[in-house]
Coordinates of C-alpha atoms in Angstrom, one line a residue:
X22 CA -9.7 24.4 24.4
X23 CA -7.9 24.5 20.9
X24 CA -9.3 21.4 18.9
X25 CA -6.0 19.4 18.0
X26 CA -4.8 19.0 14.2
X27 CA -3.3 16.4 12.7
X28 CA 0.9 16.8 12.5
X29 CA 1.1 16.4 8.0
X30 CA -0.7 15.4 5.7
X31 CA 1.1 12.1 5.2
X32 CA 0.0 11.5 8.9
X33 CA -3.6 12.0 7.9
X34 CA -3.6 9.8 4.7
X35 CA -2.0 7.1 6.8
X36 CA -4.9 7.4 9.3
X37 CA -7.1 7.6 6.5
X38 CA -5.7 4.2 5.0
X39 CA -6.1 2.8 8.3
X40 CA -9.4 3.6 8.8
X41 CA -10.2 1.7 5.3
X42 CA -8.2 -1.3 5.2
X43 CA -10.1 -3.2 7.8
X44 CA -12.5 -6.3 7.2
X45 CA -13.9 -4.3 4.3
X46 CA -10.6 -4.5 2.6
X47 CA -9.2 -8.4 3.8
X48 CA -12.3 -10.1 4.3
X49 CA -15.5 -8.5 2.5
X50 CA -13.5 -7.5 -0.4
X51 CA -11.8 -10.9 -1.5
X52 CA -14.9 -13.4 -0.8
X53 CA -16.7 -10.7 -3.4
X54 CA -14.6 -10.8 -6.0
X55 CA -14.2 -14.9 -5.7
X56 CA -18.0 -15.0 -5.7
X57 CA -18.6 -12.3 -8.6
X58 CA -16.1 -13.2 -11.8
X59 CA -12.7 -11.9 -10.2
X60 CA -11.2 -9.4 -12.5
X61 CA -14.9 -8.6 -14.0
X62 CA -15.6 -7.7 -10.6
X63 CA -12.1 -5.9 -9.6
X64 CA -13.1 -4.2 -13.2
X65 CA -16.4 -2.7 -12.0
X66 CA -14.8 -2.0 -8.3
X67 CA -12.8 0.3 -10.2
X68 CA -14.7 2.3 -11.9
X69 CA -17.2 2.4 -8.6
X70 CA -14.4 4.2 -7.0
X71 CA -13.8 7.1 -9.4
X72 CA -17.2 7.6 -10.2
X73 CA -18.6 7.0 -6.3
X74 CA -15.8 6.6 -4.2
X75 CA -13.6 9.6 -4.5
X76 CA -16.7 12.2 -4.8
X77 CA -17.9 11.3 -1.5
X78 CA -14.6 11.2 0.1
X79 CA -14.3 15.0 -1.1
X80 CA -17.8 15.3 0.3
X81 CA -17.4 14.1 3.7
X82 CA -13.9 15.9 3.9
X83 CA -15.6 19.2 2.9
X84 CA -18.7 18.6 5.7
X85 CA -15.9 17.5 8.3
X86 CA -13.5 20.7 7.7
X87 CA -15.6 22.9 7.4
X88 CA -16.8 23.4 10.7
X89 CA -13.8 21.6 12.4
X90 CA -16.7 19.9 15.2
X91 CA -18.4 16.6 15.5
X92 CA -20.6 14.5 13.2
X93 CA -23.9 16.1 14.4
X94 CA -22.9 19.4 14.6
X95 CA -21.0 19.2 11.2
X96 CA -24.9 19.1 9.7
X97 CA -25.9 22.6 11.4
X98 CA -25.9 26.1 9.8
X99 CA -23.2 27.9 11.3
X100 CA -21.1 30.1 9.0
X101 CA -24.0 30.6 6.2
X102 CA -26.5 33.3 5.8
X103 CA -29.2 32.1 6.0
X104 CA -31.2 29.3 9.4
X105 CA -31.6 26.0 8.4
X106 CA -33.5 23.0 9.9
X107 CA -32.3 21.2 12.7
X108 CA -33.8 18.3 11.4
X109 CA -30.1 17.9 9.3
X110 CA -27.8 17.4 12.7
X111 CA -30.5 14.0 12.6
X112 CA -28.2 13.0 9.7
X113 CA -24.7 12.7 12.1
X114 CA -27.2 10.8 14.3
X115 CA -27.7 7.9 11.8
X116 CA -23.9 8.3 11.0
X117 CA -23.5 7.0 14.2
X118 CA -26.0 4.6 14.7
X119 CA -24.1 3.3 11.2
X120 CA -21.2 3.3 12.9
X121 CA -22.9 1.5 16.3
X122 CA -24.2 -0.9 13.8
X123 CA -20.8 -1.7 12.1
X124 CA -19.2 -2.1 15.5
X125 CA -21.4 -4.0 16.7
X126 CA -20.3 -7.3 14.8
X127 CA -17.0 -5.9 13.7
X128 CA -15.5 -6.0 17.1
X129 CA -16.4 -9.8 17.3
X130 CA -14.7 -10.6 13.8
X131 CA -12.1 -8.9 15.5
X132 CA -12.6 -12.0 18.2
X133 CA -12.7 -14.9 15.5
X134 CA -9.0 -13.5 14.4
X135 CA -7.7 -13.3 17.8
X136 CA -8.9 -17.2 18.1
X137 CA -7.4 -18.2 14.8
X138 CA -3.9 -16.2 16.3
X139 CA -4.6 -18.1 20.0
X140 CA -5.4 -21.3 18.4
X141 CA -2.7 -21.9 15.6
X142 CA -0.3 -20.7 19.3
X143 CA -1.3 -23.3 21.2
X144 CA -2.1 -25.9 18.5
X145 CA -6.0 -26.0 18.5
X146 CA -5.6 -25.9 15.1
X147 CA -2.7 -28.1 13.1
X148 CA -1.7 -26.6 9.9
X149 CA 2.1 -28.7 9.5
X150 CA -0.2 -31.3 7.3
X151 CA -3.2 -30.5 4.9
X152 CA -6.0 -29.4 6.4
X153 CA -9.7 -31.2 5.0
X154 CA -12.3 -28.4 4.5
X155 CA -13.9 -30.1 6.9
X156 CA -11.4 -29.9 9.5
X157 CA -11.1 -26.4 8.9
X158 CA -14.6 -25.6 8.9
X159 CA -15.0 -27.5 12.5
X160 CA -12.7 -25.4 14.0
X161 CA -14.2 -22.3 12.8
X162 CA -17.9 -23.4 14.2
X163 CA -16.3 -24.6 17.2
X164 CA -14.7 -21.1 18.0
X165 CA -17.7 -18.8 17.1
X166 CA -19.8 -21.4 18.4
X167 CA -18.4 -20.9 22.2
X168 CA -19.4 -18.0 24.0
X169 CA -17.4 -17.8 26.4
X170 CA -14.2 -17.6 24.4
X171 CA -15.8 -15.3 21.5
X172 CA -16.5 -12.9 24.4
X173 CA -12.9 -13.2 26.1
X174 CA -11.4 -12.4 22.9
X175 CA -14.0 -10.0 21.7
X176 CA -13.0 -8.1 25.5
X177 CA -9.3 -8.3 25.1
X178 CA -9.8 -6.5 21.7
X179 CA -12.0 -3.8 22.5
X180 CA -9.8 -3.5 25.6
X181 CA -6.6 -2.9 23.3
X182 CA -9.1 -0.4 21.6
X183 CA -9.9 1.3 24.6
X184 CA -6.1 1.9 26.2
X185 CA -5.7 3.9 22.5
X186 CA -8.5 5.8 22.3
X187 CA -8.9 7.3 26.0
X188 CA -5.0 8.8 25.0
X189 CA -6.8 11.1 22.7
X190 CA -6.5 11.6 18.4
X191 CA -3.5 12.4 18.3
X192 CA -1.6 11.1 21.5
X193 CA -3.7 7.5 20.9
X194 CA -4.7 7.1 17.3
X195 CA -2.1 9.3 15.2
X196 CA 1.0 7.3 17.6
X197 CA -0.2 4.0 16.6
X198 CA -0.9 4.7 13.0
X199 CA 2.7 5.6 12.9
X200 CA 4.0 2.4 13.7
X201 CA 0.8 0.1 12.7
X202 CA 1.0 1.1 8.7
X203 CA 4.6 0.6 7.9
X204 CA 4.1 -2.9 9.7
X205 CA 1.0 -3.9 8.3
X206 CA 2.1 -3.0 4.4
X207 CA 5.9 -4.8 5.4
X208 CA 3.3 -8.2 6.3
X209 CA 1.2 -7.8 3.2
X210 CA 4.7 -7.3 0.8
X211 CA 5.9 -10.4 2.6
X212 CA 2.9 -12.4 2.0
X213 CA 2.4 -11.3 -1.4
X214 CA 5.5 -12.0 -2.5
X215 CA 5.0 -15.8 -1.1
X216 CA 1.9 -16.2 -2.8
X217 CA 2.7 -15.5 -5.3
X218 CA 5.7 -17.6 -6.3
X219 CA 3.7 -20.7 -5.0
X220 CA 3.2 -23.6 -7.8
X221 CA -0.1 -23.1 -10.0
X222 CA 0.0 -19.2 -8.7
X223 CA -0.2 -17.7 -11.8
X224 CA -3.7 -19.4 -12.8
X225 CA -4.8 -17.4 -9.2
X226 CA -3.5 -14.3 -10.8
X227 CA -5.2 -14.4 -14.0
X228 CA -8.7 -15.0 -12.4
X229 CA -8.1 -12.1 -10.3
X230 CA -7.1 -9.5 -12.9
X231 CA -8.3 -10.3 -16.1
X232 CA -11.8 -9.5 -16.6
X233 CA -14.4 -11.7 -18.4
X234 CA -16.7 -8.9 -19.0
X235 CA -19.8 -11.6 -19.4
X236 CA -20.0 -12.2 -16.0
X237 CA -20.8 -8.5 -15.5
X238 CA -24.3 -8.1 -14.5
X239 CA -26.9 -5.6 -12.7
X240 CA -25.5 -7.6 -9.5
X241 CA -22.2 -7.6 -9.9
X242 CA -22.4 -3.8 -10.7
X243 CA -24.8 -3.4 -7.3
X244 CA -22.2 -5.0 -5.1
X245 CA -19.5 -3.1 -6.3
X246 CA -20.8 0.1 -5.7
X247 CA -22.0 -0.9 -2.0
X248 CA -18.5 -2.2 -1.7
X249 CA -17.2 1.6 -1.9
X250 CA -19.3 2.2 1.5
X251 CA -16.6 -0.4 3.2
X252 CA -13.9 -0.2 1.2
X253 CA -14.0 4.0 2.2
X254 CA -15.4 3.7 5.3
X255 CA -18.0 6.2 4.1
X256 CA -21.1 6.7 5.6
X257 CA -20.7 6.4 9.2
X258 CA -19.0 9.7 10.2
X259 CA -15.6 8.7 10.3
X260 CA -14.0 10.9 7.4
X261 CA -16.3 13.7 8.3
X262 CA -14.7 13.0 12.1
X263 CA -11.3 12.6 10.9
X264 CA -11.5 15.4 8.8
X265 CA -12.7 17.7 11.0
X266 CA -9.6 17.6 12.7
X267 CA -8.1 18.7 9.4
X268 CA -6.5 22.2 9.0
X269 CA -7.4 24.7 6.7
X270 CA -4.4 24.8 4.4
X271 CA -4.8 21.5 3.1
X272 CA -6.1 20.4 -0.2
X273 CA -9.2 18.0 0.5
X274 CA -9.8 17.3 -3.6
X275 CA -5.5 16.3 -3.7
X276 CA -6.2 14.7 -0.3
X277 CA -9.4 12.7 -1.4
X278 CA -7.7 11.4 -4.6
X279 CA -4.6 10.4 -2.4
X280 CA -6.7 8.0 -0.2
X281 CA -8.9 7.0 -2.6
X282 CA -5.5 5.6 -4.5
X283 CA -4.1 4.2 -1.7
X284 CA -7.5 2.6 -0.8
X285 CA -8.3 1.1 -3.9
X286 CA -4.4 -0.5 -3.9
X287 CA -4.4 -2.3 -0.9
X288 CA -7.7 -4.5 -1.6
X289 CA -5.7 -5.2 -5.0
X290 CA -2.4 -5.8 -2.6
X291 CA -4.4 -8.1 -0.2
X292 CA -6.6 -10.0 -3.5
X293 CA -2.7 -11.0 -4.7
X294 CA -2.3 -12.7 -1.9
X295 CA -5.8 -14.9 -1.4
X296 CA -6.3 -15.3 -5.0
X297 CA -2.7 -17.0 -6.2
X298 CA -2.9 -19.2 -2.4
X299 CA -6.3 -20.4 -3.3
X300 CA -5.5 -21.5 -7.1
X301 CA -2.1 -22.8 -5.9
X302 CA -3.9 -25.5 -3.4
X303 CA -6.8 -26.2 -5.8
X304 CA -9.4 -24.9 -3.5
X305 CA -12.4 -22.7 -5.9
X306 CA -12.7 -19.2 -5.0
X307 CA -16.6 -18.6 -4.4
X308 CA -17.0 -20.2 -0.9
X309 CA -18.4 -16.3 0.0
X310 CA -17.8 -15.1 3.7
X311 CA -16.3 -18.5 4.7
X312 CA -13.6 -17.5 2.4
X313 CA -11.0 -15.9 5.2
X314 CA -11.7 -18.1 8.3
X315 CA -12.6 -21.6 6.4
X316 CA -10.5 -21.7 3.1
X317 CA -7.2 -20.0 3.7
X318 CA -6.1 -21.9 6.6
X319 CA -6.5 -25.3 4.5
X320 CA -4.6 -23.7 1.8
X321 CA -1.7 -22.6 4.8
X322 CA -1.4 -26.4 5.7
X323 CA -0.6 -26.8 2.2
X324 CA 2.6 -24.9 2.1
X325 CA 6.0 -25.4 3.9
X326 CA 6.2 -23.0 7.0
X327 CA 2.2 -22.9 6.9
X328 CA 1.7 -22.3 10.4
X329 CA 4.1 -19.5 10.5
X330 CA 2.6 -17.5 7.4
X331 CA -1.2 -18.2 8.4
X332 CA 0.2 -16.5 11.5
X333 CA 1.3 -13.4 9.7
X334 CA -1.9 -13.3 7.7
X335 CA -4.1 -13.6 10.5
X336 CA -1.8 -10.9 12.4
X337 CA -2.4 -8.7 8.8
X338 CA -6.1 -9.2 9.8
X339 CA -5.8 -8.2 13.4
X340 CA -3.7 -5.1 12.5
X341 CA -6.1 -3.8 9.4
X342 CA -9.0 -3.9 12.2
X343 CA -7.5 -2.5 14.8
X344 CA -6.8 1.1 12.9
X345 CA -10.2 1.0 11.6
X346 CA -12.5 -0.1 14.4
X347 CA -10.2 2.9 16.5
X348 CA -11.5 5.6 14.0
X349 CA -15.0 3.8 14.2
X350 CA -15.2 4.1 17.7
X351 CA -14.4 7.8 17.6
X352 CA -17.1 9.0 16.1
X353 CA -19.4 8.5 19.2
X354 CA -16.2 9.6 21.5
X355 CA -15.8 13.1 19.3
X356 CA -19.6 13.7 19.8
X357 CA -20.1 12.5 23.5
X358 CA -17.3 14.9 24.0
X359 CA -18.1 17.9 22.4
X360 CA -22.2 17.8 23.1
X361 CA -21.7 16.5 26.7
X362 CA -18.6 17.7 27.7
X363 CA -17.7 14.7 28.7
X364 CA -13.9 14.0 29.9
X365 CA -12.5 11.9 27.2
X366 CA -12.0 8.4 29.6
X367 CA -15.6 8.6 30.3
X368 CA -16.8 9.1 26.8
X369 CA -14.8 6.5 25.7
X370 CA -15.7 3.9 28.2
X371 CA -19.2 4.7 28.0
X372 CA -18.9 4.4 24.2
X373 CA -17.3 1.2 24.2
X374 CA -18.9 -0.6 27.2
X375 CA -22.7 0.6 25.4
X376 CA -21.5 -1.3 22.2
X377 CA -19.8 -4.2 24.1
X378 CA -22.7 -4.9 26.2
X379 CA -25.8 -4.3 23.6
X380 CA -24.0 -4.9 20.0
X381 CA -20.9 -7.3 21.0
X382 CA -22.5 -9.6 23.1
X383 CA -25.9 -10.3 21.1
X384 CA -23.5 -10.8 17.7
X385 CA -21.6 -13.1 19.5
X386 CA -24.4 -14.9 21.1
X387 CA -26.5 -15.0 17.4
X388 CA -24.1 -17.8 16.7
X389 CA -25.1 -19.9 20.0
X390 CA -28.1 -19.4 22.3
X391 CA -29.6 -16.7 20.6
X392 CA -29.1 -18.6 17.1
X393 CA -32.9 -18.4 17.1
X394 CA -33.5 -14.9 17.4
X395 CA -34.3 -13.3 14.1
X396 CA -34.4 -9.7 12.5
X397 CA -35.9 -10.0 9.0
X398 CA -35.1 -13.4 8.8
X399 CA -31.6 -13.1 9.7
X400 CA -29.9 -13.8 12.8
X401 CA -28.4 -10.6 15.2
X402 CA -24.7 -10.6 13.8
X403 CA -26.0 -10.2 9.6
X404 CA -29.0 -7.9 10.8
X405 CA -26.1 -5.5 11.7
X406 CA -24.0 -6.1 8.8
X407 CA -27.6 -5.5 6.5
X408 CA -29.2 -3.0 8.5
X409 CA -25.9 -0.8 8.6
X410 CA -24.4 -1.2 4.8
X411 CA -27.9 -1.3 3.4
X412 CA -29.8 0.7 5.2
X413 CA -28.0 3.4 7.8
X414 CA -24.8 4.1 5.2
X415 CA -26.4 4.5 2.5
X416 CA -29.0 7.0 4.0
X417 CA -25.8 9.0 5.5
X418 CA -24.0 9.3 1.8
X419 CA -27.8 10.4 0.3
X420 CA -28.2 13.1 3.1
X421 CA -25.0 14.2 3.3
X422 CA -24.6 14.7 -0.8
X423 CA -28.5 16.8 -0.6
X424 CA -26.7 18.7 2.3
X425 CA -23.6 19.9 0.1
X426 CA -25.8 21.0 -2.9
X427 CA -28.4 21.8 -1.5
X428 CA -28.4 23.6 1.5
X429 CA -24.6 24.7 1.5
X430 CA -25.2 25.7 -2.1
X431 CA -22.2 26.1 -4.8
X432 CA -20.4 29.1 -3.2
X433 CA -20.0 27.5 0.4
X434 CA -18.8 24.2 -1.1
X435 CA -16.4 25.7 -3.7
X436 CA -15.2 28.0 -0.6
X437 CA -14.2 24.9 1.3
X438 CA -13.0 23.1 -2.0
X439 CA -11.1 26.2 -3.3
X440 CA -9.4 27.3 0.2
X441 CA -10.5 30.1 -0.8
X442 CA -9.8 30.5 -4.2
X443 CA -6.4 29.6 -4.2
X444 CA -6.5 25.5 -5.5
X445 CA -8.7 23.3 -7.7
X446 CA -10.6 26.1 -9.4
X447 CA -11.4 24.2 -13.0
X448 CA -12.2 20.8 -10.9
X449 CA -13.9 21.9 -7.6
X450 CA -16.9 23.1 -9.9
X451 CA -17.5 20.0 -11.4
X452 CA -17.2 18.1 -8.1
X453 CA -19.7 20.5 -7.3
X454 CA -22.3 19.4 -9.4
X455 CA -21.2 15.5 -9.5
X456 CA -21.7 15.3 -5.9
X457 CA -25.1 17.6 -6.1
X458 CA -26.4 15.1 -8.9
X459 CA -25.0 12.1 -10.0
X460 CA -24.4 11.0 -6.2
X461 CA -27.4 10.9 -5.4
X462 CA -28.9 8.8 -8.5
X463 CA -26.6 6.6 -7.9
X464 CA -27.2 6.2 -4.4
X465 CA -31.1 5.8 -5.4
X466 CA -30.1 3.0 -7.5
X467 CA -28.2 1.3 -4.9
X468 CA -31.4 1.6 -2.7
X469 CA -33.6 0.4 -5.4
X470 CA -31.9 -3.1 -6.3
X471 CA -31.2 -3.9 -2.7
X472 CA -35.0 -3.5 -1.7
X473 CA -36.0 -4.5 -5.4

């Protein structure tokens, strides 16, 4: 059966924005640049991108193309002249326990938004007069506190999932990327613009962008370059999964560079619209992961219509993780297909119902019954978040740059990069080398100061 190809190249950097603009981009992204100096941070982001970001984007694009197969098999030796290990499909394996990982809690923040949607709906939660933080901080413990509902919502969501994915790549996720982006960049113009023209705005906007290059520290520097992981979803086989779906004529440096832009201006989109809220209700920036679910909604009870546009925010939300928990999910699907031969409804169910029933349910339970259960000291939803940014993504990247200068060597990757010879002959070189060398010191040094 003829693997399926994307329809343009337009198509593909829309999936590939999708798959990137999730939690990492409107919820880990803001609360680190509120904690961390705001334009110092943004600052650092920056340069993280170019120097990180983009290089590994062309690196996973060249491991996915190449081959056109699944994550595991994408780490084999087929097509060079020479046997290598087997040991190096192990690396597509901890791509997708990354991705298990990520899912695992991701799916129930998915949850909290669907409550904050139900529950402004039905008025749970009353934003037509100012909300007290700790009105707004009862409502969000009472929510993730409750099992029962967590879990409904946390179902519905990976049930939405589900009726997309067993349609197929392009039938499923492709068709809803079409309509889900131009919606999703409509509701973050529209809330931008409101933000911004709120009183005292403007004070939100110079925190955000102008950098006081004091605060910039060996942490601040740290954060930001695990923040490319997220913010590029690299690491946990989705580009090299969405790219091996990618056909030969395109250019994956032009293509890399494309998404990488695009990726880096939606955070900046979605900071434009926390940032000038915040300053505008006097509320300080640094209250960390609490940020989105605590903070925001006391600033929406601050301003006329403030049910309506927490609505549309919290609708952003929903839309930004729907696109990338779908590419998430088909990294398993992909393999389970291609190494099982599996019919696509059963690997997707099987997929989904694994990481419902033994990621899902313990993350939602960490915040109630199991609340006691630890994993190096943390409770079951932040052992996923650590264990997968710190540990499983990071490994991936490492593995995956060693792979691409060292065992494909320069003529297979500059193959891959060139097209053959026919594009990016001055750059793919030095790509070449930066991904063979620098990427992996830098990845070292991300592993050192999170274990340091």
């Amino acid at each position: 059966m003829a693997r399926e190809n994307w329809s343009n190249k337009l198509i593909y950097i829309s999936t590939v924005a999708g798959a990137t603009i999730g939690f990492g981009a409107t919820w880990r992204f803001p609360y680190l640049v509120g904690e961390n100096g705001g334009g110092a941070y943004l600052f650092v982001f920056f340069i993280a991108m170019l120097i990180l970001g983009v290089p590994m984007l062309v690196a996973e694009h060249l491991i996915g193309r190449r081959l056109h197969t699944n994550v595991v098999d994408s780490f084999s030796g087929k097509g060079l002249d020479r046997p290598i290990s087997k040991w190096w499909k192990a690396v597509g394996i901890i791509a997708i326990l990354g991705a298990f990982g990520i899912l695992a809690y991701y799916m129930v923040l998915g949850g909290w938004v669907m409550s904050y949607i139900g529950g402004i709906s039905l008025g749970e939660i009353d934003l037509s007069t100012p909300l007290s933080a700790e009105e707004a901080k009862n409502f969000f413990e009472t929510s993730t506190n409750s099992p029962w509902k967590m879990t409904l919502y946390t179902f519905i969501f990976v049930a939405v999932n589900y009726y997309i994915l067993v349609k197929g790549v392009i039938d499923g996720i492709e068709r809803v990327i079409r309509w889900v982006m131009p919606i999703f960049l409509i509701l973050v113009l529209a809330l931008m613009v409101r933000a911004l023209f709120l009183p005292g705005a403007l004070e939100g906007v110079k925190f955000y962008i102008i950098p006081d290059f004091s605060k910039i520290n060996s942490q601040v520097i740290l954060l930001a370059l695990g923040q490319v992981f997220f913010a590029l979803s690299i690491g946990f086989g989705v580009m090299v999964t969405l790219s091996s779906y990618l056909n030969k004529k395109e250019n994956l440096v032009g293509i890399s560079i494309s998404a990488g832009i695009i990726n880096t201006l939606i955070p900046l989109a979605i900071g434009f619209i926390i940032f000038p809220a915040l300053f505008s209700a006097g509320i300080e920036p640094t209250s960390g992961p609490s940020l989105v679910f605590q903070a925001l909604p006391a600033v929406f009870s601050t301003i006329p219509f403030g049910a309506f546009f927490a609505s549309l925010f919290f609708l952003l939300l929903l839309l930004a993780a729907l696109t990338t928990s779908l590419t998430i999910y088909e990294v398993t699907i992909t393999t389970l297909i291609e190494k099982f031969k599996m019919k696509r409804a059963m690997a997707t169910f099987i997929t989904l119902a694994v990481i419902f029933i033994f990621g899902n349910i313990p993350s939602i339970l960490a915040e109630s019954s199991w609340s006691n259960v630890r994993i190096f000291g943390m409770n079951i939803f932040d052992a996923f978040d650590y264990i997968s940014a710190n540990i499983l993504f990071i490994t991936t990247s490492l593995l995956s740059a060693l792979f691409i200068g060292f065992v494909l060597k320069r003529e297979v990757a500059l193959k891959e990069l060139t097209n053959e010879g026919t594009i990016n002959q001055k750059i793919a070189p030095i790509l070449f080398y930066h991904i063979k060398f620098v990427i992996p010191a830098l990845i070292l040094l991300i592993f050192a100061f999170s274990f340091a």
